[in-house]
Coordinates of C-alpha atoms and ligand atoms in Angstrom, one line a residue:
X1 CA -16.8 -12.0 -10.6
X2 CA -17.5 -8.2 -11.4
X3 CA -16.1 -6.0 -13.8
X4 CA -16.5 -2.3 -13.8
X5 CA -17.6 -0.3 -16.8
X6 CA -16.1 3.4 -18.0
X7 CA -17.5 5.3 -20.4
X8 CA -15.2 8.2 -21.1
X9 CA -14.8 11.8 -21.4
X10 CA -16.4 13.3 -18.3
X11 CA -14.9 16.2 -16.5
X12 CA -14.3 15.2 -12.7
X13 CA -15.8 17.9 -10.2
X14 CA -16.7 18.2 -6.8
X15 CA -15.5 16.1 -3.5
X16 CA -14.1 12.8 -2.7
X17 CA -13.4 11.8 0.8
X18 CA -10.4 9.8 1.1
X19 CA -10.1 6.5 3.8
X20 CA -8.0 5.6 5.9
X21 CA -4.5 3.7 4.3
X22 CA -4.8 0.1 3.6
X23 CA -0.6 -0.2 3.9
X24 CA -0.8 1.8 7.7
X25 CA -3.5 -0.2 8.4
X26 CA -2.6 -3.8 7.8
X27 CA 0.9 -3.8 10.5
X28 CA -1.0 -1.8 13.1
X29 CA -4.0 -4.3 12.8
X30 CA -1.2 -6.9 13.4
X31 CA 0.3 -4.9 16.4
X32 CA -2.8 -5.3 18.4
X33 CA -1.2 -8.5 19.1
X34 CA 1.4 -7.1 21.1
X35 CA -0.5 -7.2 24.3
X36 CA -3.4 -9.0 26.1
X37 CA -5.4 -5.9 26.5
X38 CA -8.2 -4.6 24.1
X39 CA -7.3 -2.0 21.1
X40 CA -9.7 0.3 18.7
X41 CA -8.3 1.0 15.4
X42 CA -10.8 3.5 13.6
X43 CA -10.4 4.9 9.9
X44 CA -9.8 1.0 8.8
X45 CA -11.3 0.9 5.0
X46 CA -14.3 -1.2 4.0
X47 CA -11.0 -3.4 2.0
X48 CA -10.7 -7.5 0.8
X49 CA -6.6 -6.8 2.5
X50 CA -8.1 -5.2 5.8
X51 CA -10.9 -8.4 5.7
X52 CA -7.8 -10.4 4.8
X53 CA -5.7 -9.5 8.0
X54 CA -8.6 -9.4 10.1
X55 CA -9.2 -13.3 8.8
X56 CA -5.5 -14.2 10.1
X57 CA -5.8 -12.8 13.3
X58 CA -9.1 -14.3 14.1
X59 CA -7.6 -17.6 12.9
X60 CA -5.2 -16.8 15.9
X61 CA -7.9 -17.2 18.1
X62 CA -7.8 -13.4 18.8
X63 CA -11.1 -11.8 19.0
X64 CA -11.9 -9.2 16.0
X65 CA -14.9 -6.9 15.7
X66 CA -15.6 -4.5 12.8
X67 CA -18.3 -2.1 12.9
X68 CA -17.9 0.7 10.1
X69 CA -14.7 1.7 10.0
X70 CA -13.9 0.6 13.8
X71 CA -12.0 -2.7 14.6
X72 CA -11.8 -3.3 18.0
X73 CA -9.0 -6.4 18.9
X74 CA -9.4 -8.5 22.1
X75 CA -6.1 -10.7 21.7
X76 CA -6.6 -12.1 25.5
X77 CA -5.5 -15.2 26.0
X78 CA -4.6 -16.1 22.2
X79 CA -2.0 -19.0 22.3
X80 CA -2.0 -19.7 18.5
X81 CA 1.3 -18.5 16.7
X82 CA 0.3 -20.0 12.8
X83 CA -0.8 -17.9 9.8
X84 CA -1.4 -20.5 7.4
X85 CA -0.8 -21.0 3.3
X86 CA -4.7 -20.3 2.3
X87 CA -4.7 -17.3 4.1
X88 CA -0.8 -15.6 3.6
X89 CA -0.8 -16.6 0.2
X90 CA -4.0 -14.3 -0.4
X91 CA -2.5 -11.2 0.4
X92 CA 1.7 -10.6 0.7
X93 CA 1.7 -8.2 3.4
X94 CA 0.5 -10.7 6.0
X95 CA 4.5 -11.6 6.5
X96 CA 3.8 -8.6 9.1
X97 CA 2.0 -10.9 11.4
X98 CA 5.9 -12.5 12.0
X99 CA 7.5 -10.2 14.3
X100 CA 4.1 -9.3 16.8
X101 CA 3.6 -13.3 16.6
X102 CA 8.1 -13.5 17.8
X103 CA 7.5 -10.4 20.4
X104 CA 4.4 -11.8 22.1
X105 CA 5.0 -15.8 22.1
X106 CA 8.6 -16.3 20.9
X107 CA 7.6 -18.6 17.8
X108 CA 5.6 -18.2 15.0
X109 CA 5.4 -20.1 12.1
X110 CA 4.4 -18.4 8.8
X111 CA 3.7 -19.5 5.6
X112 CA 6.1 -18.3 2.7
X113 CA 4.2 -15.5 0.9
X114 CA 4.6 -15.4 -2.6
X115 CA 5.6 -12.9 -5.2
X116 CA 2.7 -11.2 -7.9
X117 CA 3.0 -9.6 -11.1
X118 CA 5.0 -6.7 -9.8
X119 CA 8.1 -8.8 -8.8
X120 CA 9.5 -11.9 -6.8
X121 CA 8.7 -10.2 -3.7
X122 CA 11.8 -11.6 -1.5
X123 CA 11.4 -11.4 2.4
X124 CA 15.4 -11.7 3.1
X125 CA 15.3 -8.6 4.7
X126 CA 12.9 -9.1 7.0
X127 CA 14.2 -12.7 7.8
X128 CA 18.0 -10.8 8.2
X129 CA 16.2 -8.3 10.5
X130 CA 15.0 -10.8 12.8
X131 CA 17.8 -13.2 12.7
X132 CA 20.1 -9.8 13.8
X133 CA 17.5 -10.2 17.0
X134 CA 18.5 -13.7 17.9
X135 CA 15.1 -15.0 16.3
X136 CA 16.6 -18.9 14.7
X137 CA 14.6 -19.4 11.7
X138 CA 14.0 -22.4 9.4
X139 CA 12.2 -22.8 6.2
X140 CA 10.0 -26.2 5.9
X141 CA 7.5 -26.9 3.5
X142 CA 6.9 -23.8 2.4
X143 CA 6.9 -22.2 5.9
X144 CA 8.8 -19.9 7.8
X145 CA 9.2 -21.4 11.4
X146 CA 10.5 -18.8 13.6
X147 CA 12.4 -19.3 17.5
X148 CA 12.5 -16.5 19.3
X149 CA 13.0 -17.6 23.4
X150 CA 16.7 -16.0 22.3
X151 CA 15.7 -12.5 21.0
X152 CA 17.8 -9.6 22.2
X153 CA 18.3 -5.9 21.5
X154 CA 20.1 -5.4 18.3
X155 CA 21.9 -3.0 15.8
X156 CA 20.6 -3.9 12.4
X157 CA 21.2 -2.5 8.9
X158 CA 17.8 -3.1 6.9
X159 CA 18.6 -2.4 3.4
X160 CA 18.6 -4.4 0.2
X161 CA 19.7 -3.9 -3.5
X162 CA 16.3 -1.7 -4.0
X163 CA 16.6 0.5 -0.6
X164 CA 14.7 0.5 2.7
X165 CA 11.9 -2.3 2.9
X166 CA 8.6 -1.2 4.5
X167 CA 7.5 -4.2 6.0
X168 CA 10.5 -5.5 7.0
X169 CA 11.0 -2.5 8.9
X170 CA 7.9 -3.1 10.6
X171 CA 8.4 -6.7 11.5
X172 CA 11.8 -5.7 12.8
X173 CA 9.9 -3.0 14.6
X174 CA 7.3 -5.3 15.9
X175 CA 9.6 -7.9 17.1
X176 CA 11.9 -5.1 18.9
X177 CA 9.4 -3.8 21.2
X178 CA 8.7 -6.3 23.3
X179 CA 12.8 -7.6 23.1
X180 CA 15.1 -7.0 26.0
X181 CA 17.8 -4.0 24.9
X182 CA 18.1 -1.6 22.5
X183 CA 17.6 -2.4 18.9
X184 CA 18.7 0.1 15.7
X185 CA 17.7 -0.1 12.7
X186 CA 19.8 1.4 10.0
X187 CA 18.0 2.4 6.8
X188 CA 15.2 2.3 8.2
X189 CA 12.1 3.0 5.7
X190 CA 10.3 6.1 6.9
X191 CA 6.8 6.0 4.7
X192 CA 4.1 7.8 6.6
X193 CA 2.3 4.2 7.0
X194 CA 5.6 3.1 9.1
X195 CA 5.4 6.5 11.1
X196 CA 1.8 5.4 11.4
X197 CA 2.4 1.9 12.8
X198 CA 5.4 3.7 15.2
X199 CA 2.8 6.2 16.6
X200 CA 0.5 3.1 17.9
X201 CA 3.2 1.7 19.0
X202 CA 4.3 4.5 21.3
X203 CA 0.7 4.5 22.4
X204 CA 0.5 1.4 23.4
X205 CA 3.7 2.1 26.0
X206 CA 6.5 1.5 23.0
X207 CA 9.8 3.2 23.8
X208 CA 10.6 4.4 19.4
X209 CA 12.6 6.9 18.5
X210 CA 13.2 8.2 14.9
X211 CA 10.7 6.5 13.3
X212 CA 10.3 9.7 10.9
X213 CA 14.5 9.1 9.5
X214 CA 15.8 6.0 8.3
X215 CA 17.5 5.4 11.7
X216 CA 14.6 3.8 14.4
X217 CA 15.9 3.5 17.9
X218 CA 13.8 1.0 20.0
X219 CA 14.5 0.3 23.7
X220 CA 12.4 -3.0 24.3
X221 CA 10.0 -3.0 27.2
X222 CA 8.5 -5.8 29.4
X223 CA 4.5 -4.8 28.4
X224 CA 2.4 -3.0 25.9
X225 CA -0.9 -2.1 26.8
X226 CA -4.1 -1.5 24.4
X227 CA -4.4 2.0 22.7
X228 CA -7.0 3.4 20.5
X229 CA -5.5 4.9 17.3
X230 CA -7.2 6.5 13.6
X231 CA -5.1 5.5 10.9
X232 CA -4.1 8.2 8.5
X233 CA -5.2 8.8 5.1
X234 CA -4.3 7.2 2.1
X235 CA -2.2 8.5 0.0
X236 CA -1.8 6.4 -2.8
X237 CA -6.0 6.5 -3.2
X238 CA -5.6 10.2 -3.0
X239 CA -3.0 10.5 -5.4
X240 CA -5.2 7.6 -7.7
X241 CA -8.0 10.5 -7.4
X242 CA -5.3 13.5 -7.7
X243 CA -4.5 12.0 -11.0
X244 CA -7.9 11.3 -11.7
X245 CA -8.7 14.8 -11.9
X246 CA -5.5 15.7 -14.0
X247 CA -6.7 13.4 -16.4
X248 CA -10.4 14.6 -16.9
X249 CA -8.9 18.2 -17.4
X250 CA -11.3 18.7 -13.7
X251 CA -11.2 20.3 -10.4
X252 CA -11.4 18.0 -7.5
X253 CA -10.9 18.4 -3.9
X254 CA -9.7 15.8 -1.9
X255 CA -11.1 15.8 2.0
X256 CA -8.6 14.3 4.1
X257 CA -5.5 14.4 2.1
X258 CA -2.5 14.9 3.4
X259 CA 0.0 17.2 1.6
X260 CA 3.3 16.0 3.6
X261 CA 2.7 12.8 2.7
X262 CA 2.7 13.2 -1.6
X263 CA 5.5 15.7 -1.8
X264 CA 7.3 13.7 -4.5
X265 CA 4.5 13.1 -6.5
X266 CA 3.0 16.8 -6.0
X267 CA 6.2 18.2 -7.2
X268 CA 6.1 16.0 -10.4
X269 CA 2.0 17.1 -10.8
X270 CA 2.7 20.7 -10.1
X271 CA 5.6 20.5 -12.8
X272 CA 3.4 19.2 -15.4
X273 CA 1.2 21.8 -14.9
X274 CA -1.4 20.7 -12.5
X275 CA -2.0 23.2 -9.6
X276 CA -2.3 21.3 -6.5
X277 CA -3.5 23.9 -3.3
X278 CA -3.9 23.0 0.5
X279 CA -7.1 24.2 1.2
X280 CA -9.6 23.5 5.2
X281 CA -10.6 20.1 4.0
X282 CA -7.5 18.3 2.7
X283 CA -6.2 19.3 -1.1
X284 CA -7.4 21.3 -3.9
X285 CA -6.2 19.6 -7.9
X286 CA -7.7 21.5 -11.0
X287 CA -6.0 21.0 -14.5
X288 CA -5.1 25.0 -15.8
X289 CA -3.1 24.2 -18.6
X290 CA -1.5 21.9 -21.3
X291 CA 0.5 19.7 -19.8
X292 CA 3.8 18.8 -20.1
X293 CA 5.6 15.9 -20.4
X294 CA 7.5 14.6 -17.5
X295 CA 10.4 12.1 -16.6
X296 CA 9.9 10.1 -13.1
X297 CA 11.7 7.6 -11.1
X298 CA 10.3 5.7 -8.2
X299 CA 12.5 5.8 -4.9
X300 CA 11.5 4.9 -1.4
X301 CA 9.8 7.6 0.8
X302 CA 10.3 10.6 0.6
X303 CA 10.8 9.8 -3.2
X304 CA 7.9 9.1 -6.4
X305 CA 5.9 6.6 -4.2
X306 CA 6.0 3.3 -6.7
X307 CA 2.3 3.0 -6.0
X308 CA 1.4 5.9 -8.3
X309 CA 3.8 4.8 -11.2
X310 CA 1.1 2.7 -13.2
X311 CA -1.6 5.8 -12.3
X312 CA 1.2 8.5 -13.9
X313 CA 1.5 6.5 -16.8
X314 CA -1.4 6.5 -17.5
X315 CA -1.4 10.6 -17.4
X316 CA 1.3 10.4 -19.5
X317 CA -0.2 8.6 -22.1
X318 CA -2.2 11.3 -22.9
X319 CA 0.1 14.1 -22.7
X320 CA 2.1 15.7 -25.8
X321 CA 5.5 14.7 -25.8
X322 CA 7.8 12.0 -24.8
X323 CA 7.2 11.0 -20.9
X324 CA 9.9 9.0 -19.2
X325 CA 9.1 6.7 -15.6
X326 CA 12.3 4.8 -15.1
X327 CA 10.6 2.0 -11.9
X328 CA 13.5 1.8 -9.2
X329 CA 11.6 0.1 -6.6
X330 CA 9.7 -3.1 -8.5
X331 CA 11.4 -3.0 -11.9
X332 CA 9.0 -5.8 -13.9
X333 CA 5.6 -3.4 -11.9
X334 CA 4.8 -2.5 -15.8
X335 CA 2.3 -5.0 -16.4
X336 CA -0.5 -2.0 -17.4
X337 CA 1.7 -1.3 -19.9
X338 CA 0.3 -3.9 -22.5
X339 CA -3.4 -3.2 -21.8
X340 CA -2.7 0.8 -22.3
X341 CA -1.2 0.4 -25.6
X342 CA -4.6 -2.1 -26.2
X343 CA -6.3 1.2 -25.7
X344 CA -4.3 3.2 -28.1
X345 CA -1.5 4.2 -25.9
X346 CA 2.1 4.5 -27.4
X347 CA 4.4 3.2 -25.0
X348 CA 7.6 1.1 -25.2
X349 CA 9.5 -0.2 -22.5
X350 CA 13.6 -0.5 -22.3
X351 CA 14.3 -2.8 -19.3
X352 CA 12.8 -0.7 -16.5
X353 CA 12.2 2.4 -17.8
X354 CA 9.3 2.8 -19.8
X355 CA 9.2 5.5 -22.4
X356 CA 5.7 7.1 -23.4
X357 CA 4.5 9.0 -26.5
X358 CA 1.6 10.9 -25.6
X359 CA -0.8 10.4 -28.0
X360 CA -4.3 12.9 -28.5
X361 CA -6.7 10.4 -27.3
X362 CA -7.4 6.6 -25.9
X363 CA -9.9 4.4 -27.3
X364 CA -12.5 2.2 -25.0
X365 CA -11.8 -1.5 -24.4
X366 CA -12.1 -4.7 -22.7
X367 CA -9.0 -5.0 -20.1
X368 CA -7.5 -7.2 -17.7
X369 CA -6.9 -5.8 -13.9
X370 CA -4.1 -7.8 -13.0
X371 CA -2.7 -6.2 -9.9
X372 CA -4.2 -3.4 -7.8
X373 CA -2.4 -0.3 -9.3
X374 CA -2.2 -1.5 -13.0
X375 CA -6.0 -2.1 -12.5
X376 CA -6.2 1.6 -11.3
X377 CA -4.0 2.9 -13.8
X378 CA -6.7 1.6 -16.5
X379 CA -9.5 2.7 -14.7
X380 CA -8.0 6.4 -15.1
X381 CA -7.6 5.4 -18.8
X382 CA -11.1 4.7 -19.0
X383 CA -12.5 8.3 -17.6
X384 CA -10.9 9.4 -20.9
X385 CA -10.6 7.1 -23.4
X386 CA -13.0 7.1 -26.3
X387 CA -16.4 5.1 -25.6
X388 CA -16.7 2.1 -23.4
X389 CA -13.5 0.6 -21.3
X390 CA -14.6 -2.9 -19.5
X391 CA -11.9 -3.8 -16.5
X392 CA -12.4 -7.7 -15.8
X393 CA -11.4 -9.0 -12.6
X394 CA -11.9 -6.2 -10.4
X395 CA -11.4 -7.9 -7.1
X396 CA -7.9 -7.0 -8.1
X397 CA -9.4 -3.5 -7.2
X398 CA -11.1 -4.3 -4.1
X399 CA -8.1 -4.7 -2.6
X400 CA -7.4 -1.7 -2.1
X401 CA -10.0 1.0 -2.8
X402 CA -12.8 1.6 -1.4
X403 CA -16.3 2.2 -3.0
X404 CA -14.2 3.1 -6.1
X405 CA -17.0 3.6 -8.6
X406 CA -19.1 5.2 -6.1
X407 CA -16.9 7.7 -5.2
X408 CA -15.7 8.5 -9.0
X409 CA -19.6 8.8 -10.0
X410 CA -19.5 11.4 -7.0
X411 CA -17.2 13.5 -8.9
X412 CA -19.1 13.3 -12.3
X413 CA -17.7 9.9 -13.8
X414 CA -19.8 7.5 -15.7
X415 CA -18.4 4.5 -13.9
X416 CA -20.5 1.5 -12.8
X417 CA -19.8 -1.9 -11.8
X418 CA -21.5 -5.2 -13.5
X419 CA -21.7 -9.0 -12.9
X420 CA -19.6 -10.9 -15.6
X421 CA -21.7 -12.6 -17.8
Ligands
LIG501 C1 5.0 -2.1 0.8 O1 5.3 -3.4 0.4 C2 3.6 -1.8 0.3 N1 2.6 -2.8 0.8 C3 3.6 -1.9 -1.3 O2 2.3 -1.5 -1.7 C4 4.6 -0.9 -1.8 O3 4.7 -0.9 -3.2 C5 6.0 -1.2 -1.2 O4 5.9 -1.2 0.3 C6 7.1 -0.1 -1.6 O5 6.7 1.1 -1.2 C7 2.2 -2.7 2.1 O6 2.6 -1.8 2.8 C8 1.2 -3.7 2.5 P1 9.2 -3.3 0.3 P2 6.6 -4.2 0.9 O7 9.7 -4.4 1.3 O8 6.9 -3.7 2.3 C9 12.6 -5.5 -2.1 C10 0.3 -1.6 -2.8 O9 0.0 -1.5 -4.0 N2 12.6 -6.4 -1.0 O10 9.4 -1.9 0.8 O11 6.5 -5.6 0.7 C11 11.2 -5.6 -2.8 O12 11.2 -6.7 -3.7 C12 1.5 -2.4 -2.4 O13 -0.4 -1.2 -1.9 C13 13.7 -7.3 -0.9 O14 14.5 -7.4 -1.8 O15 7.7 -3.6 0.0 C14 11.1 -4.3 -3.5 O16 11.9 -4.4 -4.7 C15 2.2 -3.1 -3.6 N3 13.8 -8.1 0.2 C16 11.8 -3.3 -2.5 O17 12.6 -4.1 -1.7 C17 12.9 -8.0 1.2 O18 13.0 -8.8 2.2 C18 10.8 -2.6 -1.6 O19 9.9 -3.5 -1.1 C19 11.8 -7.1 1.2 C20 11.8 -6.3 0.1

């Protein structure tokens, strides 16, 4: 196993070039599905999720290449319709492989995915979605087993005691396409990675409307054809490296990133103090002043992504005054709480709002990554904490960002990565 090694107090300068979005990538890898002919998806990060998915649908006999940041997807002739335990219970978001699996063979039979240290992770909304289409589904041994030869066109409402549900709104999405009649889908989650995933559809002969409001119109048709598509940006990388720059008092540009898709967050930066400019290339950050404290609460899109909630908090530790981040969306997702306060951080946390003292500085040392954004969130610690900060377990990392210390030593970090001994 690696861990990664920070040694603080750098000022972040220059250019970072964001990839493409692991959480846009990951459905429309599993949309390729949806028909026999071939499809290029290009801008797909160098990620252990992307590698993940790509494991699953070659495990569905379908025929996977990646070169770079192309995957080309032959599915031709594919008859498979399982994505097993060892695989699904690696990565969550492989529950999107259920409704292109229902759409294109009419059964599928998927293994439960588990929660992780940011919640239970329930799929009842995805499994109410598809029921609403006719789909008869059974839980055995740990597996969903899904009938779909009875699927129809349907009017479904898709939210659940924390809002709209990403994936489930992609399943449903998935499953509709290919589904005799017209299927609605009330609250509807509208993040720019399910815009993404609407846009291949609609390339690949999809008949979606509304996929940018939380109402998604979908007139099932009897074919989908291949389509070549460039998955956007991501956002929650660029606003990991947004914040990044923040907390290094630095001036970084960000090529690729998309302004539309961070206005929440950007609002919250901007009223700290940070002044965030679109400029040719993507975004502009540079710290101009003290900043100021802030008070957040994570909503569904077009809210504060959850995402960034660990990476804020981690801003907020270090800024004067009392910070509030009240987490809507995953409200145990404060498991980088502990390891900041290891590093000198004064935080406390009242059910699911977590109130944070900013304190003058951090001190360097040895933490746990535990799940993706947490690990982020002490990585940013690190670029400013006192001394040495070691992050253990990194794969946690490798997730989801890609070349993470390379691209942070591009902007002036000290940042390296080392073998466990
Ligand atoms: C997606 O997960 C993202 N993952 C998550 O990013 C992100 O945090 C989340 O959306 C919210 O924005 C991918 O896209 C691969 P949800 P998803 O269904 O779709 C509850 C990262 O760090 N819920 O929108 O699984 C759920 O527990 C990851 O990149 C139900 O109750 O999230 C949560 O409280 C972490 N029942 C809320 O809804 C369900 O059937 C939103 O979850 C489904 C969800």
């Amino acid at each position: 196993m690696d861990k990664l090694v920070v040694e603080g107090s750098k000022r972040l300068t220059g250019t970072v070039e964001i990839s493409g979005s692991k959480n846009a990538c990951l459905p429309i890898l599993a949309a390729t599905i949806l028909t026999d002919d071939k499809s290029v998806i290009k801008n797909a990060s160098a990620l252990r999720d992307i590698s993940t998915m790509i494991k699953i649908l070659k495990n569905l006999d379908v025929k996977v290449k990646q070169e770079g940041a192309v995957v080309t997807v032959e599915p031709s002739g594919f008859k498979k319709y399982i994505a097993p335990y060892e695989l699904v219970s690696t990565m969550r978001a492989s529950i999107c492989v259920l409704g292109p699996l229902l759409a294109k063979h009419k059964r599928a039979e998927v293994s439960f995915p588990g929660g992780c240290v940011i919640g239970p992770r329930p799929i009842d909304i995805h499994l109410k979605g598809l029921r609403a289409l006719g789909v008869e589904i059974k839980v055995e041994k740990g597996y969903i087993i899904a009938d779909g030869r009875k699927m129809r066109g349907s009017h479904v409402y898709l939210g659940g005691h924390f809002g709209s549900s990403v994936l489930a709104t992609a399943n449903v999405m998935m499953a509709a396409v290919l589904t005799k009649g017209v299927t609605v889908i009330e609250n509807a989650a509208c993040e720019p990675e399910v815009v993404d995933l609407a846009h291949f559809l609609i390339k690949m002969g999809a008949k979606i409307k509304g996929q940018e409001t939380h109402r998604i119109i979908i007139e099932g048709v009897k074919k989908l054809h291949g389509a070549e598509h460039t998955v956007i940006p991501d956002r929650i990388e660029a606003g990991t490296y947004m914040i990044a720059a923040a907390i290094t008092r630095g001036d970084v540009t960000l090529k690729n990133a998309k302004l539309e898709h961070l206005i929440a967050f950007i609002d919250k930066l901007e009223s700290a103090g940070i002044s965030v400019k679109k400029v040719p290339s993507g975004l502009r950050v540079k710290y101009v002043k003290k900043l100021k404290p802030l008070d957040i609460t994570t909503l569904p899109y077009p809210g504060f992504a959850t995402d960034i909630q660990a990476q804020m908090m981690s801003l907020m530790a270090v800024t004067d005054g009392i910070s509030v981040i009240t987490e809507k969306i995953y409200p145990e997702r404060f498991i980088h709480i502990s390891e900041l306060n290891r590093m000198g951080a004064d935080i406390i946390l009242e059910g699911a709002t977590a109130i944070i003292k900013g304190v003058k500085h951090l001190s360097g040392a040895p933490v746990m990554a535990s799940d993706l954004r947490a690990s982020a969130a002490l990585v940013l610690a690190g670029l400013v904490a006192k001394d040495r900060t070691e992050v253990h377990r990194i794969y946690h990392l490798d997730r989801g960002y890609e070349r993470l210390e390379e691209k942070l030593a591009g902007l002036g970090a000290s940042v390296w990565r080392e073998k466990e001994k």
